[in-house]
Amino acid sequence: MRVLGIETSCDETSVAVLDGEGRVLSNVVSSQMEAHARYGGVVPEVAARAHLENLPAALEAALAKAGTRLEDVELVAATAGPGLIGALLVGLSAGKALAFARGIPVVGVNHLEGHLFSAFLREKGEPTREVRYPFHGLVVSGGHAELVRVEPDRIVPLARTRDDAPGEAFDKIGRRAGLGYPGGPVIDRVAARGRGDRFPFPIGRAGDGSRDFSFSGLKTAMLRELGRRRVDGRPLDPETLDADLVDLMASFQRAIVTSLASRVAEVHGSEGIRALALSGGVAANSELRATLAAWGDSAGVPVFLPERGFTTDNAAMIAFAGLLRFRRHGAEDPSEAQARSRWPLGS
Ligand code: KG4
Ligand code: ZN
């Protein structure tokens, strides 16, 4: 069996081919980063147009790399939401059209569900890691922070961010610090040579007894610190940043990591975590990966870290989540697969 995955929810145009076991035969990702970099963020209309331009070539490349013809594809999985509506429509419509023309089933996939299962994927055509239920998933990206329990037939939300997503906080601080966009990877690099315990920032939480995350207080505190140092967005070279700023970035990253890791530990204390799967763009963060791996070792909980190629948006994870969904529920009526900008996990 061959599964074709299509992802166009944000600024990555991606097409992947998986086999029926979830092995990744190809995963072509065409980034629009450059088109958006000069605006300091993703521009929805620019994204939709770029998807339209990039998708045909990405499709051809994905099929060619997988040594697969369109006629061999038996299932199409396309991201249906959440995301930018114009961008989603490009990939989902293409997926539905392909499925309709070929008379094969199509599944509209929740982008976050794609991330959730991405920790089980392996690069280079290796078999996937075994998915055992229940497991807990932590999805951290530019748009989301979600901690959920994943059962065989439902996803139970446990905590989400009330304001900024962690990746969004990294990006805003990176921009204000003049370190460019996206901020996450460069702050990660800078923080590695700093002292994360130098500036103790408040660990964000919603403050009403719930387990929700909050990162806007941290962001505001950080902006104030930058302002005090007259850092105002003029470009700075990350390699020659002064030691004080390096420690500030390290402390900022430490606060985000601590906030996520402490919530995981808390949930483990109250309901027991059998396995944890980390995912999303921020899952590439070195300190987050190391901290959660160390926690898993000490708590005796297996922690699945996504291979780096599957942390940012990609179609392989969409194909895999679509395949699992198809196995559970079968095909859906193509008219049911509607693009939606909002689609919380578990609904
Ligand atoms: O999952 P993703 O590709 O897009 C969304 O669905 O949001 O995540 C992109 C986010 C960006 O905010 C980026 O700054 C962040 O992931 N990111 C990182 C790192 N690499 C990417 N954040 C922290 N450390 C990293 N190494
Ligand atoms: Zn994403």
mmCIF file of C-alpha atoms and ligand atoms in Angstrom:
data_model
loop_
_atom_site.group_PDB
_atom_site.id
_atom_site.type_symbol
_atom_site.label_atom_id
_atom_site.label_comp_id
_atom_site.label_asym_id
_atom_site.label_seq_id
_atom_site.Cartn_x
_atom_site.Cartn_y
_atom_site.Cartn_z
ATOM 1 C CA MET A 1 0.000 0.000 0.000
ATOM 2 C CA ARG A 2 1.130 3.556 -0.716
ATOM 3 C CA VAL A 3 -0.138 6.583 1.212
ATOM 4 C CA LEU A 4 0.249 10.080 -0.170
ATOM 5 C CA GLY A 5 0.459 12.873 2.429
ATOM 6 C CA ILE A 6 -0.029 16.580 1.715
ATOM 7 C CA GLU A 7 0.705 19.407 4.179
ATOM 8 C CA THR A 8 0.033 23.083 3.445
ATOM 9 C CA SER A 9 -1.291 24.498 6.732
ATOM 10 C CA CYS A 10 1.311 27.211 7.210
ATOM 11 C CA ASP A 11 4.565 28.086 5.455
ATOM 12 C CA GLU A 12 5.834 24.665 4.406
ATOM 13 C CA THR A 13 4.623 22.968 1.231
ATOM 14 C CA SER A 14 5.204 19.275 1.794
ATOM 15 C CA VAL A 15 4.326 16.010 0.070
ATOM 16 C CA ALA A 16 5.288 12.539 1.330
ATOM 17 C CA VAL A 17 4.842 8.917 0.350
ATOM 18 C CA LEU A 18 4.624 6.222 3.036
ATOM 19 C CA ASP A 19 4.048 2.502 2.723
ATOM 20 C CA GLY A 20 1.218 0.720 4.541
ATOM 21 C CA GLU A 21 3.501 0.123 7.557
ATOM 22 C CA GLY A 22 4.269 3.809 7.952
ATOM 23 C CA ARG A 23 7.774 3.634 6.474
ATOM 24 C CA VAL A 24 8.711 7.000 4.982
ATOM 25 C CA LEU A 25 9.624 6.463 1.326
ATOM 26 C CA SER A 26 9.882 10.176 0.608
ATOM 27 C CA ASN A 27 9.201 13.442 2.417
ATOM 28 C CA VAL A 28 9.708 16.550 0.305
ATOM 29 C CA VAL A 29 9.538 19.846 2.187
ATOM 30 C CA SER A 30 9.667 23.099 0.294
ATOM 31 C CA SER A 31 10.051 25.972 2.732
ATOM 32 C CA GLN A 32 8.744 29.458 2.070
ATOM 33 C CA MET A 33 10.849 30.863 4.892
ATOM 34 C CA GLU A 34 12.569 33.355 2.581
ATOM 35 C CA ALA A 35 9.298 34.704 1.223
ATOM 36 C CA HIS A 36 8.168 35.530 4.776
ATOM 37 C CA ALA A 37 11.476 36.410 6.453
ATOM 38 C CA ARG A 38 11.412 40.039 5.369
ATOM 39 C CA TYR A 39 8.009 40.496 7.028
ATOM 40 C CA GLY A 40 9.251 38.869 10.245
ATOM 41 C CA GLY A 41 6.411 36.357 10.207
ATOM 42 C CA VAL A 42 4.098 34.356 7.967
ATOM 43 C CA VAL A 43 1.831 36.367 5.653
ATOM 44 C CA PRO A 44 -1.301 34.290 4.898
ATOM 45 C CA GLU A 45 -1.850 35.465 1.322
ATOM 46 C CA VAL A 46 1.806 35.015 0.417
ATOM 47 C CA ALA A 47 1.656 31.496 1.890
ATOM 48 C CA ALA A 48 -1.424 30.446 -0.095
ATOM 49 C CA ARG A 49 0.059 31.655 -3.376
ATOM 50 C CA ALA A 50 3.387 29.969 -2.711
ATOM 51 C CA HIS A 51 1.640 26.650 -1.939
ATOM 52 C CA LEU A 52 -0.179 26.882 -5.235
ATOM 53 C CA GLU A 53 3.108 27.425 -7.044
ATOM 54 C CA ASN A 54 5.142 24.811 -5.148
ATOM 55 C CA LEU A 55 2.707 21.947 -4.776
ATOM 56 C CA PRO A 56 2.906 20.380 -8.281
ATOM 57 C CA ALA A 57 6.707 20.155 -8.185
ATOM 58 C CA ALA A 58 6.681 18.839 -4.603
ATOM 59 C CA LEU A 59 4.180 16.155 -5.619
ATOM 60 C CA GLU A 60 6.275 15.047 -8.578
ATOM 61 C CA ALA A 61 9.467 15.008 -6.521
ATOM 62 C CA ALA A 62 7.860 13.006 -3.703
ATOM 63 C CA LEU A 63 6.533 10.369 -6.104
ATOM 64 C CA ALA A 64 9.833 10.152 -7.982
ATOM 65 C CA LYS A 65 11.917 9.821 -4.790
ATOM 66 C CA ALA A 66 9.623 7.068 -3.537
ATOM 67 C CA GLY A 67 9.732 5.278 -6.892
ATOM 68 C CA THR A 68 5.943 5.398 -6.869
ATOM 69 C CA ARG A 69 3.476 6.232 -9.607
ATOM 70 C CA LEU A 70 0.285 8.101 -8.843
ATOM 71 C CA GLU A 71 -1.579 4.958 -9.941
ATOM 72 C CA ASP A 72 0.000 3.040 -7.019
ATOM 73 C CA VAL A 73 -1.327 5.408 -4.365
ATOM 74 C CA GLU A 74 -4.240 3.882 -2.425
ATOM 75 C CA LEU A 75 -4.917 6.520 0.200
ATOM 76 C CA VAL A 76 -4.582 10.308 0.283
ATOM 77 C CA ALA A 77 -4.138 12.163 3.589
ATOM 78 C CA ALA A 78 -4.180 15.959 3.543
ATOM 79 C CA THR A 79 -4.069 18.474 6.377
ATOM 80 C CA ALA A 80 -7.557 19.934 6.892
ATOM 81 C CA GLY A 81 -6.731 22.189 9.868
ATOM 82 C CA PRO A 82 -5.938 23.976 12.061
ATOM 83 C CA GLY A 83 -4.009 26.549 10.057
ATOM 84 C CA LEU A 84 -4.297 29.399 7.580
ATOM 85 C CA ILE A 85 -7.509 28.817 5.690
ATOM 86 C CA GLY A 86 -6.241 29.858 2.247
ATOM 87 C CA ALA A 87 -3.132 27.727 2.672
ATOM 88 C CA LEU A 88 -5.105 24.700 3.891
ATOM 89 C CA LEU A 89 -7.494 24.927 0.961
ATOM 90 C CA VAL A 90 -4.665 24.538 -1.551
ATOM 91 C CA GLY A 91 -3.410 21.202 -0.210
ATOM 92 C CA LEU A 92 -6.770 19.793 0.823
ATOM 93 C CA SER A 93 -8.402 20.591 -2.520
ATOM 94 C CA ALA A 94 -5.481 19.029 -4.363
ATOM 95 C CA GLY A 95 -5.757 15.913 -2.191
ATOM 96 C CA LYS A 96 -9.504 15.619 -2.694
ATOM 97 C CA ALA A 97 -9.140 16.123 -6.453
ATOM 98 C CA LEU A 98 -6.453 13.438 -6.711
ATOM 99 C CA ALA A 99 -8.542 11.008 -4.670
ATOM 100 C CA PHE A 100 -11.656 11.768 -6.691
ATOM 101 C CA ALA A 101 -9.869 11.374 -10.023
ATOM 102 C CA ARG A 102 -8.327 8.073 -8.946
ATOM 103 C CA GLY A 103 -11.356 6.745 -7.067
ATOM 104 C CA ILE A 104 -9.427 6.225 -3.823
ATOM 105 C CA PRO A 105 -10.193 7.312 -0.235
ATOM 106 C CA VAL A 106 -9.103 10.632 1.250
ATOM 107 C CA VAL A 107 -8.678 11.548 4.922
ATOM 108 C CA GLY A 108 -8.647 15.143 6.206
ATOM 109 C CA VAL A 109 -6.014 15.162 8.955
ATOM 110 C CA ASN A 110 -5.718 17.381 12.019
ATOM 111 C CA HIS A 111 -2.281 19.007 11.785
ATOM 112 C CA LEU A 112 -1.734 18.633 15.544
ATOM 113 C CA GLU A 113 -2.593 14.945 15.379
ATOM 114 C CA GLY A 114 0.071 14.706 12.681
ATOM 115 C CA HIS A 115 2.629 16.254 15.051
ATOM 116 C CA LEU A 116 1.481 13.952 17.890
ATOM 117 C CA PHE A 117 2.448 10.810 16.002
ATOM 118 C CA SER A 118 5.573 12.264 14.348
ATOM 119 C CA ALA A 119 7.792 11.047 17.193
ATOM 120 C CA PHE A 120 7.199 7.463 16.021
ATOM 121 C CA LEU A 121 8.397 8.054 12.451
ATOM 122 C CA ARG A 122 11.870 7.113 11.313
ATOM 123 C CA GLU A 123 13.871 8.651 8.530
ATOM 124 C CA LYS A 124 15.410 6.688 5.653
ATOM 125 C CA GLY A 125 12.643 4.147 5.208
ATOM 126 C CA GLU A 126 13.128 2.396 8.546
ATOM 127 C CA PRO A 127 10.099 0.811 10.262
ATOM 128 C CA THR A 128 8.202 3.149 12.587
ATOM 129 C CA ARG A 129 8.524 2.817 16.337
ATOM 130 C CA GLU A 130 5.624 0.892 17.816
ATOM 131 C CA VAL A 131 2.693 3.083 18.893
ATOM 132 C CA ARG A 132 1.322 1.759 22.201
ATOM 133 C CA TYR A 133 -1.728 3.282 23.827
ATOM 134 C CA PRO A 134 -2.248 5.107 26.012
ATOM 135 C CA PHE A 135 0.630 7.545 25.657
ATOM 136 C CA HIS A 136 0.959 11.220 26.461
ATOM 137 C CA GLY A 137 1.882 13.757 23.836
ATOM 138 C CA LEU A 138 3.442 17.208 24.174
ATOM 139 C CA VAL A 139 3.061 19.287 20.992
ATOM 140 C CA VAL A 140 5.064 22.510 21.079
ATOM 141 C CA SER A 141 5.282 24.686 17.993
ATOM 142 C CA GLY A 142 4.963 28.209 16.672
ATOM 143 C CA GLY A 143 1.212 28.089 17.162
ATOM 144 C CA HIS A 144 0.597 25.534 19.897
ATOM 145 C CA ALA A 145 1.475 24.104 23.288
ATOM 146 C CA GLU A 146 -0.705 21.090 24.019
ATOM 147 C CA LEU A 147 -0.319 18.299 26.526
ATOM 148 C CA VAL A 148 -2.720 15.439 25.830
ATOM 149 C CA ARG A 149 -3.406 11.817 26.665
ATOM 150 C CA VAL A 150 -3.778 9.688 23.552
ATOM 151 C CA GLU A 151 -6.035 6.665 23.852
ATOM 152 C CA PRO A 152 -6.835 4.218 21.018
ATOM 153 C CA ASP A 153 -10.000 6.039 19.996
ATOM 154 C CA ARG A 154 -9.819 9.468 21.580
ATOM 155 C CA ILE A 155 -7.483 12.282 22.519
ATOM 156 C CA VAL A 156 -7.959 13.893 25.934
ATOM 157 C CA PRO A 157 -6.610 17.474 26.273
ATOM 158 C CA LEU A 158 -4.874 18.076 29.626
ATOM 159 C CA ALA A 159 -3.182 21.459 29.220
ATOM 160 C CA ARG A 160 -2.750 24.074 26.547
ATOM 161 C CA THR A 161 -1.390 27.581 26.333
ATOM 162 C CA ARG A 162 -3.680 30.422 27.301
ATOM 163 C CA ASP A 163 -1.757 32.998 25.289
ATOM 164 C CA ASP A 164 1.493 32.686 23.325
ATOM 165 C CA ALA A 165 2.851 29.394 22.029
ATOM 166 C CA PRO A 166 6.463 28.662 23.010
ATOM 167 C CA GLY A 167 7.696 28.920 19.415
ATOM 168 C CA GLU A 168 5.897 32.238 19.094
ATOM 169 C CA ALA A 169 7.691 33.484 22.224
ATOM 170 C CA PHE A 170 11.046 32.349 20.790
ATOM 171 C CA ASP A 171 10.245 34.110 17.508
ATOM 172 C CA LYS A 172 9.118 37.385 19.107
ATOM 173 C CA ILE A 173 12.150 37.567 21.378
ATOM 174 C CA GLY A 174 14.468 36.570 18.532
ATOM 175 C CA ARG A 175 13.057 39.387 16.423
ATOM 176 C CA ARG A 176 13.304 42.003 19.173
ATOM 177 C CA ALA A 177 16.845 40.895 19.949
ATOM 178 C CA GLY A 178 17.781 41.417 16.298
ATOM 179 C CA LEU A 179 18.622 37.744 15.867
ATOM 180 C CA GLY A 180 16.358 37.186 12.867
ATOM 181 C CA TYR A 181 13.443 34.894 12.128
ATOM 182 C CA PRO A 182 12.674 32.217 13.187
ATOM 183 C CA GLY A 183 14.069 32.882 16.640
ATOM 184 C CA GLY A 184 13.948 29.343 18.058
ATOM 185 C CA PRO A 185 16.962 27.775 16.352
ATOM 186 C CA VAL A 186 19.256 30.762 16.890
ATOM 187 C CA ILE A 187 18.287 31.230 20.571
ATOM 188 C CA ASP A 188 18.851 27.489 21.032
ATOM 189 C CA ARG A 189 22.388 27.894 19.659
ATOM 190 C CA VAL A 190 23.170 31.014 21.667
ATOM 191 C CA ALA A 191 21.711 29.567 24.890
ATOM 192 C CA ALA A 192 24.044 26.577 24.682
ATOM 193 C CA ARG A 193 26.957 28.807 25.716
ATOM 194 C CA GLY A 194 25.080 30.764 28.395
ATOM 195 C CA ARG A 195 24.033 30.345 32.021
ATOM 196 C CA GLY A 196 20.356 29.443 32.137
ATOM 197 C CA ASP A 197 20.180 29.976 35.909
ATOM 198 C CA ARG A 198 21.456 33.546 35.798
ATOM 199 C CA PHE A 199 18.089 35.352 35.510
ATOM 200 C CA PRO A 200 15.259 33.522 37.243
ATOM 201 C CA PHE A 201 12.117 34.249 35.231
ATOM 202 C CA PRO A 202 8.656 33.375 36.518
ATOM 203 C CA ILE A 203 7.440 29.968 35.359
ATOM 204 C CA GLY A 204 4.248 30.673 33.491
ATOM 205 C CA ARG A 205 0.992 29.119 34.456
ATOM 206 C CA ALA A 206 -2.581 30.120 34.022
ATOM 207 C CA GLY A 207 -3.037 31.062 37.684
ATOM 208 C CA ASP A 208 -6.532 29.642 38.178
ATOM 209 C CA GLY A 209 -5.497 26.218 39.429
ATOM 210 C CA SER A 210 -5.633 24.683 35.959
ATOM 211 C CA ARG A 211 -2.635 23.064 34.335
ATOM 212 C CA ASP A 212 -2.639 25.425 31.356
ATOM 213 C CA PHE A 213 0.542 27.083 30.172
ATOM 214 C CA SER A 214 1.110 30.808 29.841
ATOM 215 C CA PHE A 215 4.090 32.378 28.133
ATOM 216 C CA SER A 216 3.057 36.001 27.671
ATOM 217 C CA GLY A 217 4.265 37.073 31.145
ATOM 218 C CA LEU A 218 7.668 35.610 30.413
ATOM 219 C CA LYS A 219 7.733 37.318 27.034
ATOM 220 C CA THR A 220 6.860 40.695 28.595
ATOM 221 C CA ALA A 221 9.518 40.284 31.301
ATOM 222 C CA MET A 222 12.045 39.403 28.634
ATOM 223 C CA LEU A 223 11.082 42.404 26.449
ATOM 224 C CA ARG A 224 11.590 44.635 29.482
ATOM 225 C CA GLU A 225 15.074 43.170 30.063
ATOM 226 C CA LEU A 226 15.938 43.748 26.415
ATOM 227 C CA GLY A 227 14.630 47.324 26.580
ATOM 228 C CA ARG A 228 16.788 48.017 29.648
ATOM 229 C CA ARG A 229 19.794 46.958 27.588
ATOM 230 C CA ARG A 230 18.703 49.123 24.647
ATOM 231 C CA VAL A 231 18.235 46.109 22.437
ATOM 232 C CA ASP A 232 15.584 47.195 19.952
ATOM 233 C CA GLY A 233 15.580 44.864 16.967
ATOM 234 C CA ARG A 234 18.608 46.221 15.139
ATOM 235 C CA PRO A 235 20.466 43.197 13.773
ATOM 236 C CA LEU A 236 22.968 41.595 16.160
ATOM 237 C CA ASP A 237 25.426 38.844 15.333
ATOM 238 C CA PRO A 238 24.539 35.768 17.425
ATOM 239 C CA GLU A 239 28.157 34.617 17.334
ATOM 240 C CA THR A 240 29.509 37.762 18.980
ATOM 241 C CA LEU A 241 26.629 38.546 21.337
ATOM 242 C CA ASP A 242 27.903 39.865 24.687
ATOM 243 C CA ALA A 243 27.936 37.476 27.635
ATOM 244 C CA ASP A 244 25.127 39.247 29.474
ATOM 245 C CA LEU A 245 22.741 38.858 26.519
ATOM 246 C CA VAL A 246 23.828 35.269 26.040
ATOM 247 C CA ASP A 247 22.903 34.511 29.675
ATOM 248 C CA LEU A 248 19.612 36.345 29.219
ATOM 249 C CA MET A 249 18.720 34.153 26.220
ATOM 250 C CA ALA A 250 19.784 31.018 28.099
ATOM 251 C CA SER A 251 17.604 31.996 31.070
ATOM 252 C CA PHE A 252 14.640 32.709 28.807
ATOM 253 C CA GLN A 253 14.972 29.293 27.188
ATOM 254 C CA ARG A 254 15.378 27.672 30.619
ATOM 255 C CA ALA A 255 12.080 29.220 31.761
ATOM 256 C CA ILE A 256 10.209 27.785 28.771
ATOM 257 C CA VAL A 257 11.775 24.348 29.153
ATOM 258 C CA THR A 258 11.143 24.283 32.918
ATOM 259 C CA SER A 259 7.538 25.292 32.455
ATOM 260 C CA LEU A 260 6.922 22.462 29.959
ATOM 261 C CA ALA A 261 8.912 19.820 31.833
ATOM 262 C CA SER A 262 7.400 20.603 35.227
ATOM 263 C CA ARG A 263 3.891 20.231 33.815
ATOM 264 C CA VAL A 264 4.817 16.854 32.358
ATOM 265 C CA ALA A 265 6.146 15.726 35.756
ATOM 266 C CA GLU A 266 2.967 16.976 37.434
ATOM 267 C CA VAL A 267 0.724 15.013 35.071
ATOM 268 C CA HIS A 268 2.882 11.943 35.629
ATOM 269 C CA GLY A 269 2.355 12.376 39.373
ATOM 270 C CA SER A 270 -1.413 12.608 39.057
ATOM 271 C CA GLU A 271 -2.281 10.068 36.362
ATOM 272 C CA GLY A 272 0.913 8.230 35.458
ATOM 273 C CA ILE A 273 2.530 8.574 32.042
ATOM 274 C CA ARG A 274 3.376 5.282 30.315
ATOM 275 C CA ALA A 275 5.248 6.934 27.464
ATOM 276 C CA LEU A 276 5.755 10.521 26.337
ATOM 277 C CA ALA A 277 5.955 11.643 22.708
ATOM 278 C CA LEU A 278 7.414 15.104 22.108
ATOM 279 C CA SER A 279 6.656 16.900 18.843
ATOM 280 C CA GLY A 280 6.340 20.190 16.959
ATOM 281 C CA GLY A 281 8.917 22.721 15.797
ATOM 282 C CA VAL A 282 10.089 23.484 19.346
ATOM 283 C CA ALA A 283 10.779 19.750 19.830
ATOM 284 C CA ALA A 284 14.022 20.507 17.945
ATOM 285 C CA ASN A 285 15.199 22.488 20.980
ATOM 286 C CA SER A 286 18.319 20.883 22.458
ATOM 287 C CA GLU A 287 17.626 21.801 26.066
ATOM 288 C CA LEU A 288 14.012 20.622 25.903
ATOM 289 C CA ARG A 289 15.061 17.297 24.396
ATOM 290 C CA ALA A 290 17.837 16.767 26.961
ATOM 291 C CA THR A 291 15.650 17.802 29.900
ATOM 292 C CA LEU A 292 12.739 15.539 28.966
ATOM 293 C CA ALA A 293 15.051 12.630 28.149
ATOM 294 C CA ALA A 294 16.720 12.993 31.557
ATOM 295 C CA TRP A 295 13.329 13.212 33.245
ATOM 296 C CA GLY A 296 12.212 10.047 31.438
ATOM 297 C CA ASP A 297 15.331 8.205 32.604
ATOM 298 C CA SER A 298 14.814 9.159 36.219
ATOM 299 C CA ALA A 299 11.047 8.565 36.191
ATOM 300 C CA GLY A 300 11.301 5.318 34.237
ATOM 301 C CA VAL A 301 9.123 6.670 31.419
ATOM 302 C CA PRO A 302 10.123 6.049 27.782
ATOM 303 C CA VAL A 303 10.387 9.408 26.021
ATOM 304 C CA PHE A 304 10.033 9.467 22.236
ATOM 305 C CA LEU A 305 11.873 12.382 20.641
ATOM 306 C CA PRO A 306 11.093 13.084 16.996
ATOM 307 C CA GLU A 307 13.941 12.838 14.519
ATOM 308 C CA ARG A 308 14.874 16.402 13.601
ATOM 309 C CA GLY A 309 13.473 16.172 10.073
ATOM 310 C CA PHE A 310 10.031 15.511 11.504
ATOM 311 C CA THR A 311 9.907 18.314 14.088
ATOM 312 C CA THR A 312 8.908 21.085 11.716
ATOM 313 C CA ASP A 313 5.880 20.833 9.459
ATOM 314 C CA ASN A 314 6.081 17.893 7.067
ATOM 315 C CA ALA A 315 3.733 15.675 5.099
ATOM 316 C CA ALA A 316 5.154 12.374 6.392
ATOM 317 C CA MET A 317 3.497 12.948 9.766
ATOM 318 C CA ILE A 318 0.216 13.832 8.033
ATOM 319 C CA ALA A 319 0.332 10.643 5.956
ATOM 320 C CA PHE A 320 1.081 8.585 9.085
ATOM 321 C CA ALA A 321 -1.723 10.120 11.177
ATOM 322 C CA GLY A 322 -4.041 9.703 8.170
ATOM 323 C CA LEU A 323 -3.056 6.054 7.831
ATOM 324 C CA LEU A 324 -3.747 5.371 11.532
ATOM 325 C CA ARG A 325 -7.076 7.187 11.299
ATOM 326 C CA PHE A 326 -8.013 5.275 8.144
ATOM 327 C CA ARG A 327 -7.225 1.971 9.875
ATOM 328 C CA ARG A 328 -9.480 2.935 12.813
ATOM 329 C CA HIS A 329 -12.397 4.587 11.037
ATOM 330 C CA GLY A 330 -12.084 3.765 7.343
ATOM 331 C CA ALA A 331 -12.506 6.365 4.638
ATOM 332 C CA GLU A 332 -14.643 9.425 5.074
ATOM 333 C CA ASP A 333 -16.990 11.031 2.630
ATOM 334 C CA PRO A 334 -14.748 13.489 0.741
ATOM 335 C CA SER A 335 -17.311 16.224 1.317
ATOM 336 C CA GLU A 336 -16.721 15.747 5.083
ATOM 337 C CA ALA A 337 -13.086 16.744 4.753
ATOM 338 C CA GLN A 338 -13.501 20.497 5.146
ATOM 339 C CA ALA A 339 -10.721 22.978 5.765
ATOM 340 C CA ARG A 340 -10.991 24.608 9.192
ATOM 341 C CA SER A 341 -8.773 27.283 10.637
ATOM 342 C CA ARG A 342 -9.637 26.217 14.196
ATOM 343 C CA TRP A 343 -9.677 22.537 15.159
ATOM 344 C CA PRO A 344 -8.669 21.809 18.759
ATOM 345 C CA LEU A 345 -7.209 18.375 19.508
ATOM 346 C CA GLY A 346 -9.775 16.014 20.956
ATOM 347 C CA SER A 347 -12.794 17.598 19.264
HETATM 348 O O1 KG4 B 1 5.812 23.103 13.991
HETATM 349 P P1 KG4 B 1 6.377 24.306 13.285
HETATM 350 O O2 KG4 B 1 7.239 24.071 12.085
HETATM 351 O O3 KG4 B 1 5.247 25.259 12.799
HETATM 352 C C1 KG4 B 1 4.065 25.424 13.481
HETATM 353 O O4 KG4 B 1 3.131 24.598 13.262
HETATM 354 O O5 KG4 B 1 4.028 26.370 14.288
HETATM 355 O O6 KG4 B 1 7.171 25.133 14.379
HETATM 356 C C2 KG4 B 1 7.901 26.297 14.076
HETATM 357 C C3 KG4 B 1 8.408 26.887 15.385
HETATM 358 C C4 KG4 B 1 9.000 28.280 15.227
HETATM 359 O O7 KG4 B 1 8.388 29.120 16.171
HETATM 360 C C5 KG4 B 1 10.489 28.082 15.551
HETATM 361 O O8 KG4 B 1 11.091 29.200 16.163
HETATM 362 C C6 KG4 B 1 10.448 26.908 16.502
HETATM 363 O O9 KG4 B 1 9.441 26.064 15.950
HETATM 364 N N1 KG4 B 1 11.734 26.209 16.569
HETATM 365 C C7 KG4 B 1 12.485 26.124 17.689
HETATM 366 C C8 KG4 B 1 13.660 25.421 17.335
HETATM 367 N N2 KG4 B 1 13.569 25.077 16.009
HETATM 368 C C9 KG4 B 1 12.384 25.568 15.561
HETATM 369 N N3 KG4 B 1 12.274 26.592 18.927
HETATM 370 C C10 KG4 B 1 13.228 26.360 19.841
HETATM 371 N N4 KG4 B 1 14.383 25.712 19.585
HETATM 372 C C11 KG4 B 1 14.636 25.215 18.348
HETATM 373 N N5 KG4 B 1 15.778 24.567 18.103
HETATM 374 ZN ZN ZN B 2 3.108 22.487 12.885
#
